[in-house]
CSV table of C-alpha atoms in Angstrom, one decimal:
chain,number,residue,atom,x,y,z
A,39,MET,CA,0.0,0.0,0.0
A,40,ALA,CA,1.3,3.4,-0.9
A,41,GLU,CA,2.2,5.9,1.7
A,42,LYS,CA,-0.2,8.6,2.6
A,43,LYS,CA,0.4,11.6,0.4
A,44,THR,CA,-1.1,15.1,0.0
A,45,GLY,CA,-3.1,15.6,-3.1
A,46,THR,CA,-6.4,16.8,-4.5
A,47,VAL,CA,-9.4,15.6,-6.4
A,48,ASN,CA,-11.5,18.4,-7.7
A,49,ASP,CA,-9.7,20.7,-5.1
A,50,HIS,CA,-10.8,18.5,-2.2
A,51,VAL,CA,-8.4,16.4,-0.1
A,52,ILE,CA,-9.8,12.9,0.2
A,53,GLU,CA,-8.0,10.3,2.3
A,54,GLN,CA,-8.9,6.7,3.3
A,55,LYS,CA,-6.8,4.2,5.2
A,56,GLY,CA,-3.6,6.1,4.5
A,57,VAL,CA,-4.2,6.0,0.7
A,58,GLN,CA,-4.5,9.2,-1.2
A,59,TRP,CA,-7.1,8.9,-3.9
A,60,VAL,CA,-6.0,10.9,-6.9
A,61,ASP,CA,-6.7,11.0,-10.6
A,62,SER,CA,-3.5,9.2,-11.8
A,63,LEU,CA,-3.2,10.9,-15.2
A,64,GLU,CA,0.4,9.8,-15.7
A,65,ALA,CA,0.0,6.4,-14.2
A,66,GLU,CA,-2.3,4.8,-16.8
A,67,ASP,CA,-2.3,4.5,-20.6
A,68,PHE,CA,-4.4,6.8,-22.8
A,69,SER,CA,-6.3,4.6,-25.2
A,70,PRO,CA,-8.8,6.7,-27.2
A,71,HIS,CA,-11.6,4.9,-29.2
A,72,ILE,CA,-11.2,7.2,-32.2
A,73,PRO,CA,-8.2,9.1,-33.5
A,74,LYS,CA,-7.6,12.8,-32.7
A,75,ASP,CA,-8.0,13.9,-36.3
A,76,GLU,CA,-11.3,12.0,-36.6
A,77,PHE,CA,-12.6,13.6,-33.4
A,78,ASP,CA,-11.6,17.1,-34.5
A,79,ALA,CA,-13.1,16.6,-37.9
A,80,ARG,CA,-16.5,15.4,-36.5
A,81,ILE,CA,-16.7,18.3,-34.1
A,82,SER,CA,-15.7,20.8,-36.8
A,83,LYS,CA,-18.4,19.4,-39.1
A,84,ALA,CA,-21.0,19.5,-36.2
A,85,ARG,CA,-20.2,23.2,-35.6
A,86,ALA,CA,-20.8,24.0,-39.2
A,87,LEU,CA,-24.1,22.1,-39.3
A,88,LEU,CA,-25.2,23.8,-36.0
A,89,ALA,CA,-24.6,27.2,-37.6
A,90,LYS,CA,-26.3,26.1,-40.8
A,91,HIS,CA,-29.5,25.2,-39.0
A,92,GLY,CA,-29.5,28.1,-36.5
A,93,ILE,CA,-28.7,26.0,-33.4
A,94,ASP,CA,-26.3,27.1,-30.7
A,95,ALA,CA,-25.7,23.7,-29.0
A,96,MET,CA,-26.7,20.0,-28.9
A,97,VAL,CA,-27.3,18.2,-25.6
A,98,LEU,CA,-26.8,14.5,-26.3
A,99,PHE,CA,-27.9,11.6,-24.2
A,100,ALA,CA,-28.1,8.9,-26.8
A,101,TYR,CA,-25.3,6.3,-26.4
A,102,ASP,CA,-24.5,6.3,-30.1
A,103,ASN,CA,-24.3,10.0,-30.3
A,104,LYS,CA,-22.0,10.3,-27.3
A,105,TYR,CA,-19.7,7.8,-29.0
A,106,TYR,CA,-19.9,9.5,-32.4
A,107,TYR,CA,-19.3,13.1,-31.2
A,108,GLY,CA,-17.3,12.4,-28.0
A,109,GLY,CA,-15.6,9.1,-28.6
A,110,TYR,CA,-17.1,7.9,-25.3
A,111,ARG,CA,-18.2,4.3,-25.1
A,112,GLU,CA,-19.6,2.3,-22.1
A,113,SER,CA,-19.4,-1.2,-20.8
A,114,ASN,CA,-23.1,-1.2,-20.4
A,115,ILE,CA,-26.1,1.0,-21.1
A,116,ARG,CA,-26.7,3.3,-18.1
A,117,TYR,CA,-30.4,3.9,-18.3
A,118,SER,CA,-30.6,4.7,-14.5
A,119,HIS,CA,-30.6,8.2,-13.2
A,120,ARG,CA,-27.8,7.2,-10.9
A,121,TRP,CA,-25.2,7.5,-13.6
A,122,ARG,CA,-26.9,10.3,-15.6
A,123,HIS,CA,-24.5,12.0,-18.0
A,124,CYS,CA,-24.6,13.9,-21.3
A,125,LEU,CA,-22.4,15.5,-23.9
A,126,ILE,CA,-22.7,19.2,-24.9
A,127,VAL,CA,-21.6,20.1,-28.4
A,128,SER,CA,-21.8,23.8,-29.2
A,129,GLN,CA,-20.7,26.3,-31.9
A,130,GLU,CA,-18.4,28.2,-29.6
A,131,HIS,CA,-17.0,25.8,-27.0
A,132,GLU,CA,-15.1,22.6,-26.9
A,133,PRO,CA,-17.3,19.5,-26.1
A,134,ILE,CA,-18.2,19.1,-22.5
A,135,PHE,CA,-19.0,15.9,-20.6
A,136,VAL,CA,-21.4,16.3,-17.7
A,137,GLY,CA,-21.8,13.2,-15.7
A,138,GLU,CA,-21.5,11.1,-12.5
A,139,SER,CA,-18.0,11.1,-11.2
A,140,VAL,CA,-17.5,7.3,-11.6
A,141,LEU,CA,-17.5,7.9,-15.4
A,142,ALA,CA,-14.9,10.6,-15.4
A,143,ASN,CA,-11.9,8.3,-15.4
A,144,SER,CA,-13.1,6.5,-18.5
A,145,VAL,CA,-13.7,9.8,-20.3
A,146,ARG,CA,-10.2,10.9,-19.5
A,147,ARG,CA,-8.6,7.6,-20.5
A,148,THR,CA,-10.5,6.9,-23.7
A,149,THR,CA,-11.6,10.3,-25.2
A,150,TRP,CA,-10.2,13.6,-26.3
A,151,ILE,CA,-12.7,15.5,-24.2
A,152,LYS,CA,-10.9,17.9,-21.8
A,153,ASP,CA,-13.8,19.6,-20.0
A,154,VAL,CA,-15.4,17.1,-17.6
A,155,ARG,CA,-17.9,18.3,-15.0
A,156,THR,CA,-19.0,15.8,-12.4
A,157,TRP,CA,-21.6,15.2,-9.7
A,158,SER,CA,-22.0,12.4,-7.2
A,159,GLN,CA,-24.5,11.3,-4.5
A,160,ILE,CA,-21.5,10.0,-2.5
A,161,LYS,CA,-21.0,13.0,-0.2
A,162,LEU,CA,-17.4,12.0,0.6
A,163,TRP,CA,-16.4,13.4,-2.8
A,164,ARG,CA,-17.8,16.8,-1.9
A,165,LEU,CA,-19.4,17.3,-5.3
A,166,PRO,CA,-22.9,18.5,-6.3
A,167,VAL,CA,-25.3,15.6,-5.6
A,168,ARG,CA,-27.6,16.1,-8.6
A,169,PHE,CA,-27.0,15.9,-12.3
A,170,ILE,CA,-29.5,18.6,-13.1
A,171,ASP,CA,-27.6,21.1,-10.9
A,172,VAL,CA,-24.3,20.6,-12.6
A,173,PHE,CA,-25.9,20.6,-16.0
A,174,LEU,CA,-27.8,23.9,-15.5
A,175,ASP,CA,-24.7,25.5,-14.0
A,176,THR,CA,-22.7,24.4,-17.1
A,177,MET,CA,-25.3,25.7,-19.5
A,178,LYS,CA,-25.4,29.1,-17.7
A,179,SER,CA,-21.6,29.3,-17.6
A,180,LEU,CA,-21.5,28.8,-21.4
A,181,CYS,CA,-24.2,31.5,-21.8
A,182,LEU,CA,-26.4,28.8,-23.4
A,183,ASP,CA,-29.4,29.2,-21.0
A,184,ASN,CA,-31.2,31.6,-23.4
A,185,LYS,CA,-30.1,30.1,-26.7
A,186,VAL,CA,-31.4,27.6,-29.3
A,187,ILE,CA,-30.7,24.1,-27.8
A,188,ALA,CA,-31.2,20.9,-29.8
A,189,MET,CA,-32.1,17.6,-28.1
A,190,GLU,CA,-32.7,14.1,-29.4
A,191,TYR,CA,-36.4,14.2,-29.9
A,192,GLY,CA,-36.4,11.9,-32.9
A,193,PRO,CA,-37.2,8.2,-32.9
A,194,GLU,CA,-33.9,6.6,-33.8
A,195,TYR,CA,-31.7,6.9,-30.7
A,196,VAL,CA,-30.7,4.7,-27.8
A,197,LEU,CA,-31.5,7.3,-25.2
A,198,GLU,CA,-30.1,7.2,-21.7
A,199,VAL,CA,-32.4,9.7,-20.2
A,200,SER,CA,-36.1,9.7,-19.1
A,201,ILE,CA,-38.9,11.8,-20.5
A,202,ASP,CA,-39.4,13.3,-17.0
A,203,GLU,CA,-35.8,14.4,-16.9
A,204,VAL,CA,-36.0,16.0,-20.4
A,205,ARG,CA,-39.1,17.9,-19.3
A,206,GLU,CA,-37.2,19.0,-16.2
A,207,ILE,CA,-34.4,20.4,-18.3
A,208,GLU,CA,-36.9,22.3,-20.5
A,209,ARG,CA,-38.7,23.7,-17.4
A,210,SER,CA,-35.4,24.7,-15.9
A,211,LEU,CA,-34.3,26.7,-18.9
A,212,PRO,CA,-37.4,28.8,-19.7
A,213,ASN,CA,-35.5,31.3,-21.8
A,214,ALA,CA,-34.0,28.7,-24.1
A,215,LYS,CA,-35.6,27.5,-27.3
A,216,PHE,CA,-35.6,23.7,-27.7
A,217,VAL,CA,-35.6,22.1,-31.1
A,218,SER,CA,-34.8,18.6,-32.5
A,219,ALA,CA,-31.2,17.6,-33.1
A,220,ASP,CA,-32.2,15.3,-36.0
A,221,ARG,CA,-31.3,17.6,-38.8
A,222,VAL,CA,-27.7,18.0,-37.6
A,223,VAL,CA,-27.2,14.5,-36.4
A,224,TRP,CA,-28.4,12.6,-39.4
A,225,GLU,CA,-27.1,15.1,-42.0
A,226,GLN,CA,-23.7,14.3,-40.5
A,227,ARG,CA,-23.9,10.6,-39.5
A,228,MET,CA,-25.5,9.4,-42.8
A,229,ILE,CA,-22.3,10.3,-44.7
A,230,LYS,CA,-19.5,8.2,-43.3
A,231,THR,CA,-16.0,9.5,-42.8
A,232,PRO,CA,-13.0,7.8,-44.5
A,233,TRP,CA,-12.1,6.4,-41.1
A,234,GLU,CA,-15.6,4.9,-40.7
A,235,ILE,CA,-15.6,3.5,-44.2
A,236,GLU,CA,-12.4,1.6,-43.6
A,237,LEU,CA,-13.6,0.4,-40.2
A,238,MET,CA,-16.8,-0.9,-41.9
A,239,ARG,CA,-14.7,-2.8,-44.5
A,240,VAL,CA,-12.8,-4.6,-41.7
A,241,THR,CA,-16.0,-5.1,-39.8
A,242,CYS,CA,-17.7,-6.8,-42.8
A,243,GLU,CA,-14.7,-9.0,-43.4
A,244,LYS,CA,-14.8,-10.2,-39.9
A,245,ALA,CA,-18.6,-10.7,-39.9
A,246,GLY,CA,-18.3,-12.7,-43.1
A,247,ARG,CA,-16.0,-15.2,-41.4
A,248,VAL,CA,-18.3,-15.4,-38.4
A,249,LEU,CA,-21.5,-15.9,-40.3
A,250,SER,CA,-20.1,-18.2,-42.9
A,251,LYS,CA,-18.8,-20.5,-40.2
A,252,GLY,CA,-22.2,-20.4,-38.4
A,253,TRP,CA,-24.4,-20.9,-41.4
A,254,ARG,CA,-22.3,-23.7,-42.8
A,255,SER,CA,-22.5,-25.6,-39.5
A,256,ILE,CA,-26.3,-26.0,-39.7
A,257,ARG,CA,-27.0,-29.7,-40.2
A,258,PRO,CA,-29.2,-32.5,-39.0
A,259,GLY,CA,-28.4,-33.7,-35.5
A,260,LEU,CA,-27.3,-30.4,-34.0
A,261,THR,CA,-29.6,-28.3,-31.9
A,262,GLU,CA,-30.6,-24.8,-32.6
A,263,ARG,CA,-28.6,-23.8,-29.5
A,264,ASP,CA,-25.5,-25.5,-30.9
A,265,ILE,CA,-25.6,-23.2,-33.9
A,266,HIS,CA,-25.8,-20.1,-31.7
A,267,ARG,CA,-22.8,-21.4,-29.7
A,268,ILE,CA,-20.7,-21.9,-32.8
A,269,ILE,CA,-21.6,-18.3,-33.9
A,270,TRP,CA,-20.8,-16.9,-30.4
A,271,GLU,CA,-17.4,-18.6,-30.4
A,272,GLU,CA,-16.6,-17.0,-33.7
A,273,TYR,CA,-17.6,-13.6,-32.3
A,274,VAL,CA,-14.9,-14.0,-29.7
A,275,LYS,CA,-12.3,-15.2,-32.1
A,276,GLU,CA,-12.8,-12.1,-34.3
A,277,ASP,CA,-13.0,-9.7,-31.3
A,278,MET,CA,-16.6,-9.0,-32.1
A,279,TYR,CA,-18.0,-9.8,-28.7
A,280,ASP,CA,-18.3,-6.0,-28.4
A,281,ALA,CA,-20.4,-5.1,-25.4
A,282,ILE,CA,-22.6,-3.1,-25.2
A,283,ASP,CA,-23.2,-3.5,-28.9
A,284,ILE,CA,-23.4,-7.3,-29.0
A,285,THR,CA,-26.3,-8.7,-30.9
A,286,ASN,CA,-27.5,-12.3,-31.4
A,287,ILE,CA,-28.0,-13.5,-34.9
A,288,THR,CA,-31.7,-13.7,-35.5
A,289,LEU,CA,-32.7,-17.1,-36.8
A,290,PHE,CA,-36.2,-18.0,-38.0
A,291,PHE,CA,-36.7,-21.8,-38.1
A,292,CYS,CA,-39.7,-23.7,-39.6
A,293,GLY,CA,-39.4,-27.3,-38.6
A,294,SER,CA,-40.4,-30.0,-41.1
A,295,ASP,CA,-42.7,-31.2,-38.3
A,296,GLY,CA,-44.7,-28.0,-38.4
A,297,PRO,CA,-45.0,-26.4,-41.9
A,298,GLY,CA,-46.0,-22.7,-41.7
A,299,LYS,CA,-45.3,-22.5,-38.0
A,300,TRP,CA,-42.5,-20.0,-38.1
A,301,ARG,CA,-40.9,-18.8,-34.9
A,302,LEU,CA,-38.1,-16.5,-34.0
A,303,VAL,CA,-35.1,-18.2,-32.6
A,304,SER,CA,-33.5,-15.6,-30.4
A,305,THR,CA,-33.7,-15.7,-26.6
A,306,PRO,CA,-34.8,-18.1,-25.2
A,307,PHE,CA,-32.9,-20.5,-27.4
A,308,TYR,CA,-34.2,-23.9,-28.2
A,309,ASP,CA,-32.8,-27.4,-27.8
A,310,ARG,CA,-34.8,-28.8,-30.7
A,311,VAL,CA,-32.7,-31.0,-32.9
A,312,ILE,CA,-32.4,-29.9,-36.5
A,313,ARG,CA,-33.8,-32.3,-39.0
A,314,GLU,CA,-33.8,-32.7,-42.7
A,315,GLY,CA,-36.5,-30.7,-44.3
A,316,ASP,CA,-36.1,-27.8,-41.9
A,317,GLN,CA,-35.9,-24.3,-43.4
A,318,GLY,CA,-35.0,-20.9,-42.1
A,319,PHE,CA,-33.7,-17.5,-42.4
A,320,ALA,CA,-30.8,-15.7,-40.7
A,321,ASP,CA,-30.7,-11.9,-40.1
A,322,SER,CA,-28.5,-9.3,-38.4
A,323,GLY,CA,-24.8,-9.7,-37.5
A,324,PRO,CA,-22.0,-9.1,-35.0
A,325,THR,CA,-20.5,-5.7,-34.2
A,326,TYR,CA,-17.0,-4.4,-34.1
A,327,LYS,CA,-15.8,-1.2,-32.3
A,328,GLY,CA,-19.4,-0.2,-32.0
A,329,TYR,CA,-20.3,-0.5,-35.7
A,330,TRP,CA,-23.0,-2.9,-36.7
A,331,THR,CA,-23.4,-5.4,-39.5
A,332,ASP,CA,-26.7,-6.7,-40.9
A,333,PHE,CA,-26.8,-9.6,-43.4
A,334,GLN,CA,-29.6,-12.0,-44.4
A,335,ARG,CA,-29.6,-15.4,-46.0
A,336,SER,CA,-32.1,-18.2,-46.3
A,337,PHE,CA,-31.3,-21.9,-45.8
A,338,TYR,CA,-32.8,-25.4,-46.2
A,339,VAL,CA,-31.7,-28.5,-44.5
A,340,GLY,CA,-31.4,-31.2,-47.1
A,341,LYS,CA,-29.6,-32.3,-50.3
A,342,LYS,CA,-32.0,-30.7,-52.8
A,343,LEU,CA,-34.5,-27.8,-52.7
A,344,PRO,CA,-38.2,-28.7,-53.3
A,345,PRO,CA,-39.4,-27.3,-56.7
A,346,LYS,CA,-41.3,-24.4,-55.2
A,347,MET,CA,-38.2,-23.4,-53.1
A,348,GLU,CA,-36.1,-23.5,-56.3
A,349,ASP,CA,-38.4,-20.9,-57.8
A,350,LEU,CA,-38.3,-18.7,-54.7
A,351,SER,CA,-34.6,-19.0,-54.4
A,352,LYS,CA,-34.1,-17.8,-58.0
A,353,TRP,CA,-36.8,-15.1,-57.8
A,354,GLY,CA,-35.4,-13.6,-54.6
A,355,ARG,CA,-31.9,-13.6,-55.9
A,356,ASP,CA,-32.8,-11.9,-59.2
A,357,ALA,CA,-35.1,-9.3,-57.6
A,358,TYR,CA,-32.3,-8.4,-55.2
A,359,LEU,CA,-29.6,-8.2,-57.9
A,360,ASN,CA,-31.7,-6.2,-60.3
A,361,THR,CA,-32.5,-3.7,-57.6
A,362,VAL,CA,-28.8,-3.4,-56.5
A,363,ARG,CA,-27.5,-2.9,-60.0
A,364,ASN,CA,-29.9,-0.1,-60.7
A,365,ILE,CA,-29.4,2.0,-57.5
A,366,VAL,CA,-27.4,5.2,-58.2
A,367,PRO,CA,-26.7,8.4,-56.2
A,368,GLY,CA,-29.5,10.9,-56.3
A,369,MET,CA,-32.3,8.4,-56.0
A,370,ARG,CA,-34.6,8.9,-53.1
A,371,GLY,CA,-35.5,6.3,-50.5
A,372,CYS,CA,-39.0,6.1,-52.0
A,373,ASP,CA,-37.5,5.7,-55.5
A,374,ILE,CA,-35.5,2.7,-54.4
A,375,PHE,CA,-38.5,1.1,-52.7
A,376,LYS,CA,-40.5,1.4,-56.0
A,377,LEU,CA,-37.6,-0.1,-57.9
A,378,ALA,CA,-37.5,-3.1,-55.6
A,379,GLU,CA,-41.2,-3.5,-55.7
A,380,LYS,CA,-41.1,-3.5,-59.5
A,381,GLU,CA,-38.4,-6.1,-59.6
A,382,THR,CA,-40.3,-8.3,-57.1
A,383,TYR,CA,-43.4,-8.2,-59.3
A,384,ARG,CA,-41.3,-9.0,-62.3
A,385,GLN,CA,-40.4,-12.4,-60.8
A,386,ASP,CA,-44.0,-13.4,-60.1
A,387,TRP,CA,-47.2,-11.3,-60.3
A,388,ASN,CA,-48.4,-12.7,-57.0
A,389,GLN,CA,-45.3,-11.4,-55.1
A,390,ALA,CA,-45.3,-8.3,-52.8
A,391,VAL,CA,-42.6,-6.6,-50.8
A,392,PRO,CA,-43.2,-8.2,-47.3
A,393,ILE,CA,-42.0,-5.3,-45.2
A,394,ASP,CA,-42.3,-1.5,-45.4
A,395,PHE,CA,-38.7,-0.9,-46.5
A,396,VAL,CA,-36.1,-2.6,-48.7
A,397,GLY,CA,-33.0,-1.2,-47.1
A,398,HIS,CA,-31.6,1.3,-44.6
A,399,GLY,CA,-28.5,3.0,-43.4
A,400,ILE,CA,-26.1,1.3,-41.0
A,401,GLY,CA,-23.3,2.3,-38.7
A,402,LEU,CA,-23.4,2.8,-34.9
A,403,LEU,CA,-26.9,1.3,-35.1
A,404,ASN,CA,-28.1,-1.6,-37.2
A,405,HIS,CA,-30.9,0.6,-38.6
A,406,GLU,CA,-30.1,4.2,-39.4
A,407,GLN,CA,-31.3,6.8,-41.8
A,408,PRO,CA,-31.9,6.8,-44.7
A,409,TRP,CA,-34.7,4.4,-45.1
A,410,PHE,CA,-35.6,2.8,-48.5
A,411,SER,CA,-39.3,3.2,-47.8
A,412,PRO,CA,-42.3,4.7,-49.5
A,413,ASP,CA,-42.2,7.8,-47.2
A,414,ASP,CA,-38.5,8.6,-47.3
A,415,LEU,CA,-37.4,11.5,-49.5
A,416,THR,CA,-33.7,11.4,-48.6
A,417,GLU,CA,-31.5,11.4,-51.6
A,418,LEU,CA,-28.7,8.7,-51.8
A,419,ALA,CA,-25.3,10.3,-51.7
A,420,PRO,CA,-21.7,9.1,-52.0
A,421,GLY,CA,-20.2,8.2,-48.6
A,422,MET,CA,-23.4,6.6,-47.3
A,423,VAL,CA,-23.2,3.0,-46.1
A,424,VAL,CA,-26.4,1.2,-46.6
A,425,CYS,CA,-28.1,-2.2,-46.5
A,426,VAL,CA,-30.3,-3.5,-49.4
A,427,GLU,CA,-32.8,-6.3,-48.7
A,428,VAL,CA,-35.2,-7.5,-51.3
A,429,GLY,CA,-36.8,-11.0,-51.7
A,430,CYS,CA,-39.6,-13.3,-52.7
A,431,PHE,CA,-41.7,-15.4,-50.4
A,432,GLY,CA,-44.2,-18.2,-50.3
A,433,ASN,CA,-47.5,-16.6,-49.7
A,434,ASP,CA,-48.9,-19.8,-48.2
A,435,LEU,CA,-46.0,-19.8,-45.7
A,436,VAL,CA,-45.3,-23.5,-46.4
A,437,TYR,CA,-42.0,-22.4,-47.9
A,438,PHE,CA,-40.4,-19.3,-46.5
A,439,GLY,CA,-38.5,-17.9,-49.5
A,440,ASN,CA,-35.4,-15.9,-50.1
A,441,MET,CA,-34.4,-12.4,-49.2
A,442,PRO,CA,-30.7,-11.7,-49.4
A,443,GLU,CA,-29.2,-8.6,-47.6
A,444,ASP,CA,-25.7,-7.2,-47.8
A,445,ILE,CA,-23.9,-3.9,-46.9
A,446,TYR,CA,-22.8,-1.4,-49.6
A,447,LEU,CA,-20.8,1.8,-49.8
A,448,VAL,CA,-22.5,4.4,-52.0
A,449,THR,CA,-19.9,5.6,-54.6
A,450,GLU,CA,-20.1,8.3,-57.3
A,451,THR,CA,-21.6,5.8,-59.8
A,452,GLY,CA,-23.5,3.2,-57.7
A,453,LEU,CA,-22.9,0.7,-55.0
A,454,GLU,CA,-19.7,-1.0,-53.8
A,455,LYS,CA,-20.4,-4.2,-51.9
A,456,LEU,CA,-18.8,-4.4,-48.4
A,457,GLY,CA,-20.7,-7.5,-47.5
A,458,ILE,CA,-19.9,-11.2,-47.2
A,459,ASP,CA,-18.9,-13.6,-50.0
A,460,PHE,CA,-21.8,-16.0,-49.5
A,461,PRO,CA,-24.3,-17.4,-52.0
A,462,LEU,CA,-27.4,-15.3,-52.7
A,463,GLU,CA,-29.5,-18.4,-53.3
A,464,ILE,CA,-31.2,-20.5,-50.6
A,465,PHE,CA,-28.3,-22.3,-49.0
A,466,LEU,CA,-28.4,-26.1,-48.7
A,467,CYS,CA,-27.3,-27.2,-45.2
A,468,GLY,CA,-26.2,-30.7,-44.3
């Protein structure tokens, strides 16, 4: 045990059992999640967009936005008010982290944020005991208490704050004007940076190895739980067991003993033994350094597809490829939906798009803007990373069908595939 020393933490001397508790800035390695130039470029772009949209500052509680703009990641999602924290990004100031004191060390070790303002209900630390008090003091010290403040009012965030707390913030700053942060956030996050694009390439390569191993392991005699275990093991080998962003592969199984009785095989997992004649569908994918993957393939357990499944396999593949090959920058999300719908009908007049979108953006979430849906007017632009998912299905539900999905980078002329090298037809297992 070290000798008792004189030191300070937030200007307060704190001693316990002869040990001086200090923030050991020089004693531990600094390991930022994102490079300094990437951090600076994101903040610079955010400031320009804030100015463009007449917003003075953003107050960010969403886990994905705190990572994107602050480089701050967590070991778990802290929904509880006991660890309440946020990131303030403004036109005129450096980013500021306001949060419970237990988080401060991680911020200093893994981010480029220099201004950290803390609170704690542990009175020993002699800090303010409520988040709201430190937050309001920060906003007033930055002269933001009577400005235009953006918050994450939109639907596509993993928020770590309650509605009651948001309302308290609004009431406590009566002279501020509150607006949605969506225009700034998605105008920026939809276009991936070169660093993100390279990371997505690596992520897709890793995911390809994980999923190929898992899907090729499906065969009679194994249980559904066995397949998940194989996939989980590959997660770990590829460093894709990436809490808090870990996702289980979604597997739909339709057993040969119950035609048309489809069920989602996620948690709880099943110990049902896989048999010849089973069919199914795999969706989603593992994550790496916070970035998601999302792939789809269909499979059939047996040596040969039934005739109807042969048709669905070909129709789904062709509808998908014809859609992908005709997507170019400038098309709107609704245009891409209509294209996919047309290509689906081209295969068989009785077909229909089974969900209300045929693709979406991907990045720090597995579903991001833009959406390839009838109501999305967003224009496709170079630098976007998107998923395309189009297929054909058996309307009687006896045979599921085929809907491939892969990840693409939008280039100046079309789409560049970042996805896995795996057949687009229904895959024969066993």
